[in-house]
XYZ file of C-alpha atoms in Angstrom:
723
model
C 0.000 0.000 0.000
C 1.790 3.134 -1.213
C 1.558 6.156 1.048
C 2.158 9.831 0.359
C 3.600 11.802 3.272
C 3.039 15.567 3.029
C 5.538 17.322 5.311
C 5.423 20.963 6.374
C 8.926 21.717 5.165
C 11.704 20.054 3.104
C 13.914 19.239 6.119
C 11.105 17.286 7.747
C 10.367 15.465 4.489
C 13.980 14.319 4.264
C 13.976 13.179 7.906
C 10.827 11.121 7.274
C 12.113 9.622 4.016
C 15.290 8.463 5.757
C 13.216 6.459 8.270
C 10.358 5.204 6.084
C 12.556 2.893 4.006
C 16.125 1.670 3.691
C 16.858 4.115 0.862
C 15.276 6.929 -1.132
C 15.961 9.086 -4.178
C 15.208 12.765 -4.635
C 12.963 13.842 -7.501
C 11.508 17.203 -8.448
C 9.508 18.202 -5.376
C 9.461 14.848 -3.557
C 11.436 11.838 -2.324
C 10.728 8.348 -3.648
C 11.372 5.615 -1.089
C 12.500 2.071 -1.877
C 9.332 0.617 -0.306
C 7.069 2.527 -2.719
C 6.145 5.379 -0.371
C 6.652 8.989 -1.461
C 7.405 11.997 0.709
C 6.688 15.509 -0.530
C 6.740 18.838 1.239
C 5.147 22.228 1.647
C 6.815 25.556 2.301
C 4.582 26.496 5.211
C 1.065 27.463 4.149
C 0.676 26.899 0.402
C -2.778 28.490 0.295
C -4.030 31.836 1.498
C -7.499 33.236 2.026
C -9.016 34.997 -0.957
C -9.090 38.787 -0.814
C -12.387 40.713 -1.002
C -11.764 41.676 -4.639
C -11.398 37.987 -5.531
C -15.101 37.578 -4.756
C -16.210 40.798 -6.469
C -14.038 43.359 -8.268
C -15.981 46.211 -6.657
C -14.202 45.494 -3.358
C -10.869 46.562 -4.875
C -11.997 50.131 -4.216
C -12.517 50.919 -0.550
C -16.089 52.043 0.037
C -17.865 52.491 3.369
C -21.142 51.326 1.828
C -19.594 47.871 1.240
C -18.795 47.351 4.929
C -18.986 45.062 6.758
C -17.676 42.538 4.256
C -18.035 38.772 4.770
C -18.253 35.971 2.211
C -19.494 32.552 3.359
C -18.266 30.090 2.352
C -14.824 31.654 2.110
C -12.390 30.439 -0.502
C -8.637 30.072 -0.758
C -6.068 30.566 -3.490
C -2.563 29.285 -4.134
C 0.239 31.632 -3.109
C 1.915 32.921 -6.272
C 5.385 31.603 -5.450
C 4.137 28.108 -4.545
C 2.109 27.087 -7.594
C 4.681 24.631 -8.940
C 4.979 22.688 -5.667
C 1.194 22.624 -5.207
C 0.888 21.107 -8.682
C 3.455 18.429 -7.752
C 1.646 17.585 -4.500
C -1.707 17.385 -6.277
C -0.299 15.006 -8.880
C 1.197 12.784 -6.174
C -2.094 12.566 -4.250
C -3.821 11.109 -7.314
C -1.472 8.112 -7.399
C -1.317 7.445 -3.651
C -3.491 4.873 -1.914
C -3.404 6.799 1.362
C -2.031 10.118 2.578
C -0.201 11.001 5.783
C -0.448 14.541 7.141
C 3.083 15.344 8.361
C 2.495 18.973 9.224
C 4.048 20.291 12.421
C 2.300 18.968 15.560
C 0.235 22.096 16.191
C -2.966 23.628 14.866
C -1.306 25.487 11.977
C 0.615 22.357 10.956
C -2.659 20.441 10.938
C -4.398 23.072 8.825
C -1.781 23.616 6.143
C -1.966 19.992 4.958
C -5.689 19.494 5.582
C -6.614 22.616 3.619
C -4.524 21.437 0.659
C -6.295 18.082 0.612
C -9.670 19.830 0.782
C -8.559 22.166 -2.026
C -7.732 19.106 -4.152
C -11.059 17.420 -3.331
C -9.237 14.434 -1.814
C -11.353 11.422 -0.825
C -8.566 8.971 0.056
C -7.795 7.813 3.618
C -5.732 10.334 5.586
C -3.484 9.553 8.563
C -1.462 11.749 10.929
C 2.148 11.602 12.098
C 3.440 13.988 14.773
C 7.146 14.859 14.491
C 8.640 17.696 16.555
C 12.308 16.788 16.145
C 14.390 15.517 13.227
C 16.540 13.252 15.402
C 16.321 9.801 13.698
C 15.160 7.945 16.821
C 12.374 10.464 17.422
C 11.234 10.393 13.778
C 11.220 6.577 13.840
C 9.140 6.523 17.020
C 6.656 8.986 15.515
C 6.302 6.860 12.367
C 5.571 3.829 14.520
C 2.676 5.752 16.077
C 0.776 6.938 12.995
C -2.907 7.576 13.785
C -6.082 8.527 11.961
C -6.073 12.155 10.849
C -9.674 12.532 12.035
C -8.408 12.518 15.628
C -6.638 15.844 15.011
C -8.836 17.542 12.388
C -10.391 19.834 14.997
C -7.000 21.537 15.465
C -7.085 22.550 11.806
C -10.642 23.836 12.202
C -9.474 25.978 15.126
C -6.552 27.393 13.128
C -8.873 28.167 10.210
C -11.336 29.936 12.490
C -8.560 32.159 13.844
C -7.194 32.871 10.344
C -10.579 33.803 8.848
C -11.450 35.873 11.917
C -8.164 37.785 11.758
C -8.748 38.581 8.085
C -12.348 39.765 8.525
C -11.493 41.709 11.684
C -8.532 43.427 10.033
C -10.047 44.080 6.597
C -13.337 45.511 7.881
C -12.047 47.667 10.711
C -8.977 48.876 8.805
C -11.126 49.987 5.871
C -13.756 51.445 8.182
C -11.402 53.593 10.256
C -9.289 54.626 7.250
C -12.331 55.743 5.233
C -14.035 57.524 8.115
C -10.846 59.438 8.955
C -10.291 60.418 5.320
C -6.706 59.224 5.548
C -4.448 58.743 2.540
C -2.442 56.315 4.624
C -3.806 53.093 6.059
C -5.157 53.170 9.617
C -4.679 49.476 10.160
C -6.496 47.669 12.960
C -5.690 44.114 14.007
C -6.311 41.670 16.849
C -2.608 41.654 17.823
C -1.358 44.825 16.151
C -3.715 47.221 17.920
C -3.098 45.935 21.488
C 0.638 46.363 20.820
C -0.031 49.976 19.825
C -2.074 50.250 23.021
C 0.817 49.046 25.182
C 3.140 51.687 23.725
C 0.611 54.550 23.919
C -0.327 53.813 27.535
C 3.300 53.449 28.629
C 4.189 56.735 26.859
C 1.330 58.590 28.544
C 2.085 57.142 31.972
C 5.691 58.228 31.536
C 4.766 61.790 30.543
C 2.014 62.221 33.139
C 4.128 60.942 36.009
C 4.064 63.352 38.914
C 7.336 63.618 40.747
C 7.315 62.550 44.381
C 9.934 61.347 46.822
C 10.614 58.393 49.035
C 13.409 57.835 51.523
C 15.859 55.018 52.096
C 17.389 54.566 55.520
C 20.502 52.460 55.947
C 23.062 51.806 58.594
C 26.767 51.170 58.186
C 27.717 48.534 60.749
C 31.096 47.398 62.044
C 31.399 43.845 63.427
C 35.026 43.263 62.468
C 33.726 43.454 58.913
C 31.881 46.517 57.669
C 28.572 46.144 55.865
C 25.448 48.113 54.996
C 22.033 47.171 56.389
C 18.702 48.268 54.869
C 15.967 49.410 57.260
C 13.199 46.800 57.702
C 9.789 48.490 57.427
C 7.326 47.935 60.289
C 3.522 47.673 60.078
C 2.672 51.232 61.115
C 5.444 53.028 59.241
C 4.462 55.788 56.752
C 5.071 53.912 53.479
C 3.634 53.765 49.960
C 2.237 50.695 48.192
C 5.798 49.553 47.448
C 6.766 49.641 51.143
C 8.926 52.764 50.697
C 9.106 55.422 53.431
C 7.377 58.635 52.311
C 7.810 60.744 55.472
C 11.097 62.635 55.361
C 11.155 63.548 59.059
C 10.404 59.954 60.039
C 13.342 58.726 57.935
C 15.725 61.363 59.277
C 14.809 60.480 62.846
C 15.762 56.829 62.292
C 19.076 57.889 60.790
C 19.828 60.107 63.787
C 18.675 57.479 66.284
C 21.128 54.838 65.062
C 24.147 56.999 64.306
C 27.073 55.945 66.535
C 24.915 53.604 68.608
C 25.672 50.000 69.648
C 24.204 47.220 67.498
C 23.622 43.491 67.839
C 23.240 40.736 65.257
C 19.972 38.920 65.940
C 20.100 36.482 63.024
C 22.664 35.074 60.602
C 21.595 32.460 58.067
C 23.844 31.124 55.314
C 22.293 28.982 52.578
C 23.987 27.125 49.770
C 22.239 28.091 46.548
C 22.593 27.331 42.866
C 21.106 28.536 39.587
C 20.623 26.727 36.299
C 22.013 28.061 33.039
C 19.604 30.110 30.912
C 17.526 27.915 28.627
C 18.447 27.769 24.937
C 16.783 30.413 22.804
C 13.403 30.542 21.173
C 12.907 33.243 18.554
C 11.507 35.833 20.935
C 14.215 35.497 23.601
C 16.835 35.621 20.832
C 15.273 38.768 19.365
C 15.196 40.360 22.795
C 18.858 39.597 23.549
C 19.969 40.659 20.057
C 18.177 43.979 20.498
C 19.784 44.564 23.903
C 23.308 43.598 22.835
C 23.480 44.705 19.202
C 20.471 46.940 18.567
C 19.032 44.543 15.978
C 15.341 44.871 15.054
C 13.115 41.776 15.498
C 12.517 41.320 11.761
C 16.265 41.672 11.190
C 16.959 38.841 13.660
C 14.394 36.635 11.950
C 16.046 37.295 8.579
C 19.511 36.579 10.029
C 18.394 33.278 11.546
C 16.662 32.370 8.295
C 19.961 32.830 6.467
C 21.917 30.887 9.102
C 19.427 28.056 8.763
C 18.680 27.930 5.039
C 21.914 29.096 3.428
C 24.502 27.795 5.881
C 22.552 25.023 7.703
C 24.196 26.193 10.941
C 21.144 26.325 13.215
C 17.906 24.398 13.688
C 14.385 25.695 12.931
C 14.496 29.399 13.696
C 10.867 30.357 14.356
C 10.411 28.146 17.381
C 8.462 29.312 20.427
C 10.053 26.632 22.633
C 13.155 26.767 24.881
C 13.440 23.025 25.550
C 15.024 20.038 23.801
C 13.952 16.435 23.438
C 15.814 14.115 25.789
C 17.096 12.013 22.874
C 18.968 15.077 21.602
C 21.319 14.791 24.572
C 23.027 11.906 22.752
C 24.103 14.345 20.022
C 25.835 16.697 22.460
C 29.458 15.524 21.895
C 29.081 15.818 18.126
C 27.371 19.228 18.248
C 29.956 20.645 20.673
C 32.755 19.346 18.469
C 31.260 21.034 15.390
C 30.851 24.353 17.230
C 34.547 24.147 18.146
C 35.442 23.513 14.504
C 33.216 26.320 13.264
C 34.582 28.965 15.601
C 37.913 28.950 17.424
C 36.512 31.430 19.951
C 34.687 28.526 21.618
C 37.534 25.989 21.649
C 38.660 26.558 25.231
C 35.176 26.772 26.736
C 34.155 23.574 24.931
C 37.232 21.805 26.315
C 35.868 22.629 29.777
C 32.312 21.558 28.918
C 31.001 18.211 30.119
C 28.678 16.602 27.583
C 27.417 14.134 30.197
C 25.663 16.959 32.089
C 21.943 16.910 31.349
C 20.490 20.325 32.095
C 16.815 21.121 32.662
C 16.600 22.073 28.958
C 16.418 18.375 28.020
C 12.766 17.726 28.778
C 10.656 16.075 26.070
C 7.417 16.834 27.914
C 7.979 20.562 27.452
C 8.827 20.479 23.732
C 6.008 21.871 21.596
C 5.810 21.779 17.789
C 9.522 22.637 17.617
C 12.416 22.443 20.043
C 14.687 25.340 20.996
C 17.037 26.978 18.482
C 20.466 25.328 18.722
C 23.523 24.817 16.476
C 23.436 21.932 14.005
C 26.199 19.500 13.066
C 26.925 21.360 9.812
C 30.425 22.777 9.484
C 31.306 26.245 8.210
C 34.022 28.725 9.133
C 31.941 31.232 11.088
C 34.703 33.855 10.893
C 33.896 34.267 7.174
C 30.268 35.220 7.861
C 28.902 38.756 7.957
C 29.165 40.330 11.400
C 25.442 40.133 12.172
C 25.299 36.417 11.279
C 28.379 35.793 13.384
C 26.898 37.630 16.382
C 23.652 35.662 16.311
C 25.431 32.326 15.840
C 27.645 33.129 18.846
C 24.591 33.810 21.029
C 22.912 30.548 19.998
C 26.127 28.550 20.415
C 26.903 30.025 23.842
C 23.415 29.221 25.140
C 23.820 25.619 23.955
C 27.324 25.205 25.428
C 26.067 26.544 28.779
C 23.822 23.474 29.101
C 26.979 21.374 29.615
C 28.486 23.461 32.388
C 27.784 22.896 36.084
C 25.255 25.040 37.885
C 26.408 28.369 39.283
C 26.806 27.886 43.045
C 27.045 30.478 45.786
C 26.571 30.997 49.509
C 23.856 33.507 50.362
C 24.105 35.013 53.827
C 21.216 36.985 55.333
C 22.009 39.104 58.395
C 19.498 40.894 60.636
C 21.084 43.650 62.712
C 19.256 45.496 65.499
C 20.110 49.026 66.559
C 18.127 51.450 68.757
C 15.057 49.229 68.415
C 15.177 49.165 64.615
C 16.019 46.196 62.395
C 18.265 46.247 59.332
C 18.646 43.513 56.741
C 21.764 42.645 54.753
C 22.137 40.023 52.022
C 25.506 38.958 50.638
C 26.465 36.449 47.965
C 29.786 34.636 47.716
C 30.328 32.532 44.556
C 31.638 29.054 45.338
C 31.581 27.620 41.784
C 31.151 29.827 38.725
C 29.896 27.003 36.514
C 27.996 28.244 33.456
C 28.425 31.890 34.491
C 32.000 31.614 33.205
C 30.472 32.054 29.749
C 28.425 35.123 30.705
C 30.827 37.185 32.829
C 30.979 40.024 30.281
C 27.262 40.048 29.431
C 26.370 43.447 30.892
C 22.690 44.262 31.365
C 21.398 40.706 31.056
C 18.580 40.552 33.611
C 18.132 36.821 33.070
C 21.517 36.014 34.594
C 21.818 38.817 37.153
C 22.288 38.095 40.849
C 19.929 39.326 43.546
C 20.122 43.141 43.142
C 19.977 43.549 46.932
C 22.978 41.293 47.521
C 26.318 42.842 48.471
C 29.596 41.480 47.217
C 30.867 40.706 50.717
C 31.686 37.595 52.703
C 29.563 37.706 55.858
C 29.620 33.980 56.560
C 31.854 34.390 59.616
C 29.364 36.592 61.494
C 27.596 35.043 64.492
C 24.320 35.547 66.325
C 24.359 37.903 69.323
C 27.635 39.492 68.204
C 28.103 43.059 69.481
C 29.119 45.879 67.190
C 28.417 49.491 66.287
C 26.526 51.572 63.787
C 29.290 53.804 62.509
C 26.953 55.857 60.346
C 23.244 56.395 59.784
C 22.525 56.908 56.101
C 19.573 58.859 54.690
C 18.813 58.893 50.940
C 16.135 60.926 49.205
C 14.951 59.167 46.036
C 12.675 60.403 43.298
C 9.895 58.069 42.149
C 10.288 56.986 38.543
C 7.618 55.962 36.054
C 7.875 52.694 34.188
C 10.516 53.354 31.504
C 9.527 53.863 27.890
C 9.569 50.699 25.837
C 12.574 49.567 23.858
C 12.356 46.801 21.264
C 13.727 44.324 23.821
C 11.325 45.275 26.629
C 8.310 45.443 24.297
C 9.022 41.945 22.994
C 9.211 40.634 26.558
C 5.975 42.352 27.545
C 4.151 40.700 24.642
C 4.766 37.370 26.371
C 2.976 38.667 29.480
C 0.255 40.804 27.912
C -2.434 39.217 30.105
C -1.427 41.463 33.004
C -2.948 44.409 31.107
C -6.405 42.810 30.795
C -8.873 44.316 33.258
C -11.333 41.400 33.406
C -9.888 38.734 35.793
C -11.608 35.892 33.919
C -10.229 36.946 30.524
C -6.807 37.498 32.095
C -6.784 33.917 33.409
C -7.908 32.555 30.020
C -4.900 34.166 28.346
C -2.528 32.895 31.053
C -3.933 29.357 30.809
C -3.373 29.418 27.047
C 0.391 29.366 27.706
C 0.440 26.952 30.646
C 2.886 24.591 28.903
C 5.318 27.312 27.761
C 8.406 28.379 29.677
C 8.685 31.995 28.552
C 5.060 32.908 27.740
C 2.549 33.752 30.470
C -0.500 35.210 28.740
C 1.024 36.207 25.412
C -0.288 37.797 22.240
C 1.135 37.074 18.793
C 3.637 34.351 17.937
C 7.422 34.361 17.453
C 6.835 34.073 13.704
C 4.534 37.116 13.506
C 5.419 39.594 16.272
C 8.351 41.176 14.436
C 6.359 41.824 11.244
C 3.440 43.246 13.249
C 5.758 45.663 15.082
C 7.353 46.601 11.737
C 3.870 47.363 10.355
C 3.194 49.761 13.230
C 6.377 51.634 12.319
C 5.693 51.554 8.572
C 2.123 52.804 9.027
C 3.445 55.782 10.948
C 1.920 54.823 14.321
C 5.231 54.313 16.148
C 8.703 55.839 15.900
C 11.999 55.281 17.675
C 13.486 58.086 19.723
C 16.966 56.896 20.497
C 16.370 53.344 21.688
C 12.898 54.143 23.006
C 9.659 53.411 21.150
C 7.025 56.158 21.280
C 3.717 56.691 19.461
C 3.221 59.329 16.790
C 0.356 61.805 16.931
C -1.523 59.616 14.451
C -0.876 56.540 16.591
C -2.262 58.278 19.674
C -5.326 59.588 17.855
C -6.115 56.166 16.415
C -5.734 54.667 19.891
C -8.183 57.212 21.316
C -10.737 56.422 18.611
C -10.785 52.671 19.357
C -12.832 50.819 22.003
C -11.051 49.071 24.885
C -11.925 45.585 23.606
C -9.736 46.261 20.562
C -6.837 48.192 22.079
C -6.356 45.817 25.026
C -5.443 42.108 24.615
C -9.037 41.113 25.496
C -9.905 40.003 21.957
C -7.197 37.317 21.906
C -8.548 35.894 25.173
C -12.168 35.998 23.980
C -11.308 34.278 20.709
C -9.143 31.659 22.402
C -11.968 30.696 24.746
C -14.399 30.314 21.836
C -12.024 28.709 19.331
C -10.752 25.991 21.677
C -14.303 24.559 21.793
C -14.466 24.043 18.010
C -14.614 20.356 17.069
C -16.549 20.326 13.767
C -16.192 22.215 10.476
C -19.639 23.815 10.790
C -18.652 25.252 14.178
C -16.097 27.445 12.405
C -18.932 29.184 10.552
C -20.854 29.590 13.808
C -17.837 31.325 15.358
C -17.455 33.606 12.329
C -21.164 34.498 12.467
C -20.758 35.602 16.094
C -17.667 37.603 15.187
C -19.496 39.351 12.333
C -22.126 40.540 14.812
C -19.343 42.296 16.734
C -17.729 43.659 13.544
C -21.086 44.923 12.209
C -21.758 46.708 15.482
C -18.295 48.260 15.459
C -18.629 49.407 11.822
C -21.981 51.032 12.691
C -20.247 52.937 15.488
C -17.337 53.912 13.246
C -19.777 55.455 10.763
C -21.131 57.674 13.548
C -17.719 58.793 14.817
C -16.015 62.074 14.027
C -12.469 60.796 13.607
C -9.741 63.376 13.954
C -6.904 60.932 13.448
C -4.837 62.608 10.732
C -1.819 64.566 11.985
C -1.996 68.096 10.495
C 1.010 69.514 12.322
C 3.377 69.432 9.319
C 2.473 72.403 7.095
C 3.252 72.145 3.388
C 6.295 74.360 2.679
C 5.255 74.860 -0.958
C 1.608 75.962 -0.843
C 1.220 76.734 2.904
C -2.493 75.882 2.657
C -2.147 72.119 2.922
C -0.420 69.855 5.400
C 1.893 66.902 4.836
C 0.274 63.459 5.076
C 2.179 60.216 5.303
C 1.314 57.897 2.429
C 1.973 54.226 3.212
C 0.107 52.522 0.391
C 3.121 52.235 -1.902
C 6.319 50.232 -1.477
C 8.080 53.124 0.287
C 6.298 55.542 2.631
C 6.537 59.241 1.785
C 4.886 62.527 2.747
C 2.705 64.448 0.291
C 0.598 67.598 0.401
C -3.081 67.247 1.354
C -3.883 69.650 -1.509
C -2.826 67.110 -4.127
C -3.286 67.303 -7.145
C -3.263 71.120 -6.864
C 0.033 70.867 -4.975
C 2.438 68.049 -5.789
C 4.995 68.689 -3.038
C 6.500 65.515 -1.541
C 9.177 64.690 1.023
C 10.792 61.378 1.952
C 9.915 59.633 5.213
C 12.585 59.761 7.911
C 11.821 57.683 11.003
C 8.109 58.472 10.865
C 8.492 62.200 10.133
C 8.944 64.266 6.942
C 12.559 64.026 5.859
C 14.711 66.792 4.348
C 13.422 68.520 1.227
C 15.350 67.282 -1.781
C 17.073 69.959 -3.826
C 15.603 70.436 -7.275
C 17.833 69.143 -10.021
C 19.079 71.950 -12.265
C 19.053 71.281 -16.001
C 21.963 72.715 -17.953
C 21.895 74.184 -21.425
C 24.017 71.306 -22.702
C 22.197 68.610 -24.673
C 22.601 64.845 -24.812
C 23.930 63.775 -28.218
C 21.930 60.530 -28.007
C 18.410 61.893 -27.390
C 18.718 65.722 -27.307
C 17.498 65.941 -23.684
C 19.171 68.391 -21.307
C 22.212 67.238 -19.316
C 22.654 67.418 -15.535
C 25.990 67.964 -13.785
C 26.385 65.357 -11.048
C 29.037 64.269 -8.562
C 30.317 60.715 -8.163
C 32.955 58.866 -6.145
C 35.594 56.614 -7.655
C 35.463 53.053 -6.285
C 39.217 52.711 -6.893
C 40.658 56.049 -5.742
C 37.771 56.941 -3.373
C 38.004 60.507 -4.746
C 35.033 62.645 -5.783
C 34.641 63.584 -9.431
C 32.089 65.358 -11.641
C 30.267 63.936 -14.626
C 27.279 64.753 -16.853
C 24.212 62.501 -17.126
C 21.122 62.648 -19.309
C 17.951 64.040 -17.695
C 15.946 61.380 -19.561
C 17.396 58.637 -17.348
C 16.472 55.769 -17.079
C 15.254 55.822 -20.694
C 18.610 57.233 -21.733
C 21.722 56.157 -19.817
C 24.276 58.306 -21.678
C 26.964 59.975 -19.527
C 29.910 62.277 -20.262
C 33.077 63.163 -18.387
C 33.402 66.743 -17.160
C 35.832 69.084 -18.899
C 36.150 72.277 -16.852
C 32.399 72.696 -16.377
C 31.330 71.361 -19.760
C 30.590 67.835 -21.021
C 33.412 66.124 -22.877
C 31.545 64.895 -25.956
C 34.425 63.012 -27.607
């Protein structure tokens, strides 16, 4: 009985083919196995939802009268760059006796194969294999456990419901708000995109509206043969704020004066042996966050870098993973992987010599691996020193995180001392490293919160102190501190907050729903978006002109703030993701997808009705047109490159380039000379170039009809040299 396996990606197809039979050959778009089975592959989703204009050409033009839009049943079309492979898969299904869905073991992996088979009108038996790791033993075990596809079809229905809902939600509300505001740009609204805008706007406003106030720290410097600082321990009736900080200046000064120069006694000394595990290997989000902090790389840039490391150089595993764990069987590969890292980059040779491949860190836990395992180096060899700097930097991060799994735990003694003076208690914590372990690899990683010690701990050895020891307070210390608002977002901190977006939901029930969604994930606790989509969504917010970067900080534009103010809370908070998740997880049948969409359309219809009644003042009119003075500059984002144009167009055709979300410098008008081009008789323009050999500037003449005419002439004392 010949089977056709349809894998989500080529690497998975090859891993399956190598275990299905004793040998296989590669053909155009598939592998043919010696036992008669065939294994083909997708490149992610091969189909996409039809656009409104695919149903009716009138929808190509945005018109408020056409909203809300919804077509049931919805249809799908083949992505333009995937038509050849779809044709190959379709041909193979005709000759197969049964088909095995080998999409990734998640809802999207289920859908991308199931929707293809439905698109083809398949009526042959379909089975399911769940592979989350290309390690041969794991692939073999998965193939031994093939089940009926019907057991998992509901996951595909759930993914389809979310996909259709996202499209209808985005298309209708984006068109509605854009049309009502009369914007030349696109005022895009999305289930994930808009709550991200909301996070940035609220943080920006909290930062700017923060009212300065003060709190007071009281400390004592104590001498017990060793000098240390103790922090005042707040009592129940002390004048403190909600963060247990003293807010009464006189009260704080009195404590300082009361203890200064007075005898003190140690009432408690406790030393505990503690240890910390190495940081888990990266998933895409934690890698993007670290790369932003260390190198200033944008999230979409990191995704592109990892894509190149994976596809072109085969140096890392699947790069869009949301998981930080590894299958336990992968521990067997550790010696080989460490050896290859050492070959690829001499910078790691010494640290790998000190690594112990028999150590099995907490990262090796098959129960916590989702559709993909963490991002780690592969066993492919390549001289990393020859790579571009950004590729090298990202490979080093991934390699270091993997190597750290084979170092001992970081061990230290933590001593907690309670000192009493004049009836007040003071607490001191000190850490003394006893075995650096994995921290040897991270000693120079400044600003990495994930590996930082207790911020309250002092770098002192207080282990020799004893209970009831007598000493003195040599100095009372009083510090006035100014309260600070939560800092403005950076790319790194925004990415991290997206993994904990549930904390911003007001409804406790919805908040818990979003938290429960991520119960099996290490780094997500009520997240919105996915590692594969967050970077592009953030990029869209910048490209649409809703967000800009000011230094390293992300702030909203005037347009971004106005759009935020025009939207209801259910859209600009993460509530919608929680509501959808609760409804979608109950879907078990195909017809239930349509029921969910019908409910959603009731919400969308209501929102569109409200949009039509709103007076939207979203467009930023603060940039006056320097040419006509009557109009204002509007950012146009509908083309490939955003630019700013006059609102009086076509009466005024003034334009300026976009520079970080604001109108860029006005380009000087090109002056035409009186000299003519001998090829086409158009006027010539005197330009300046730079020699690639000598690096010196030089002048030359080019035709004003470029690019139709590419004629150029050397300059001869201010005139073209025609010979």
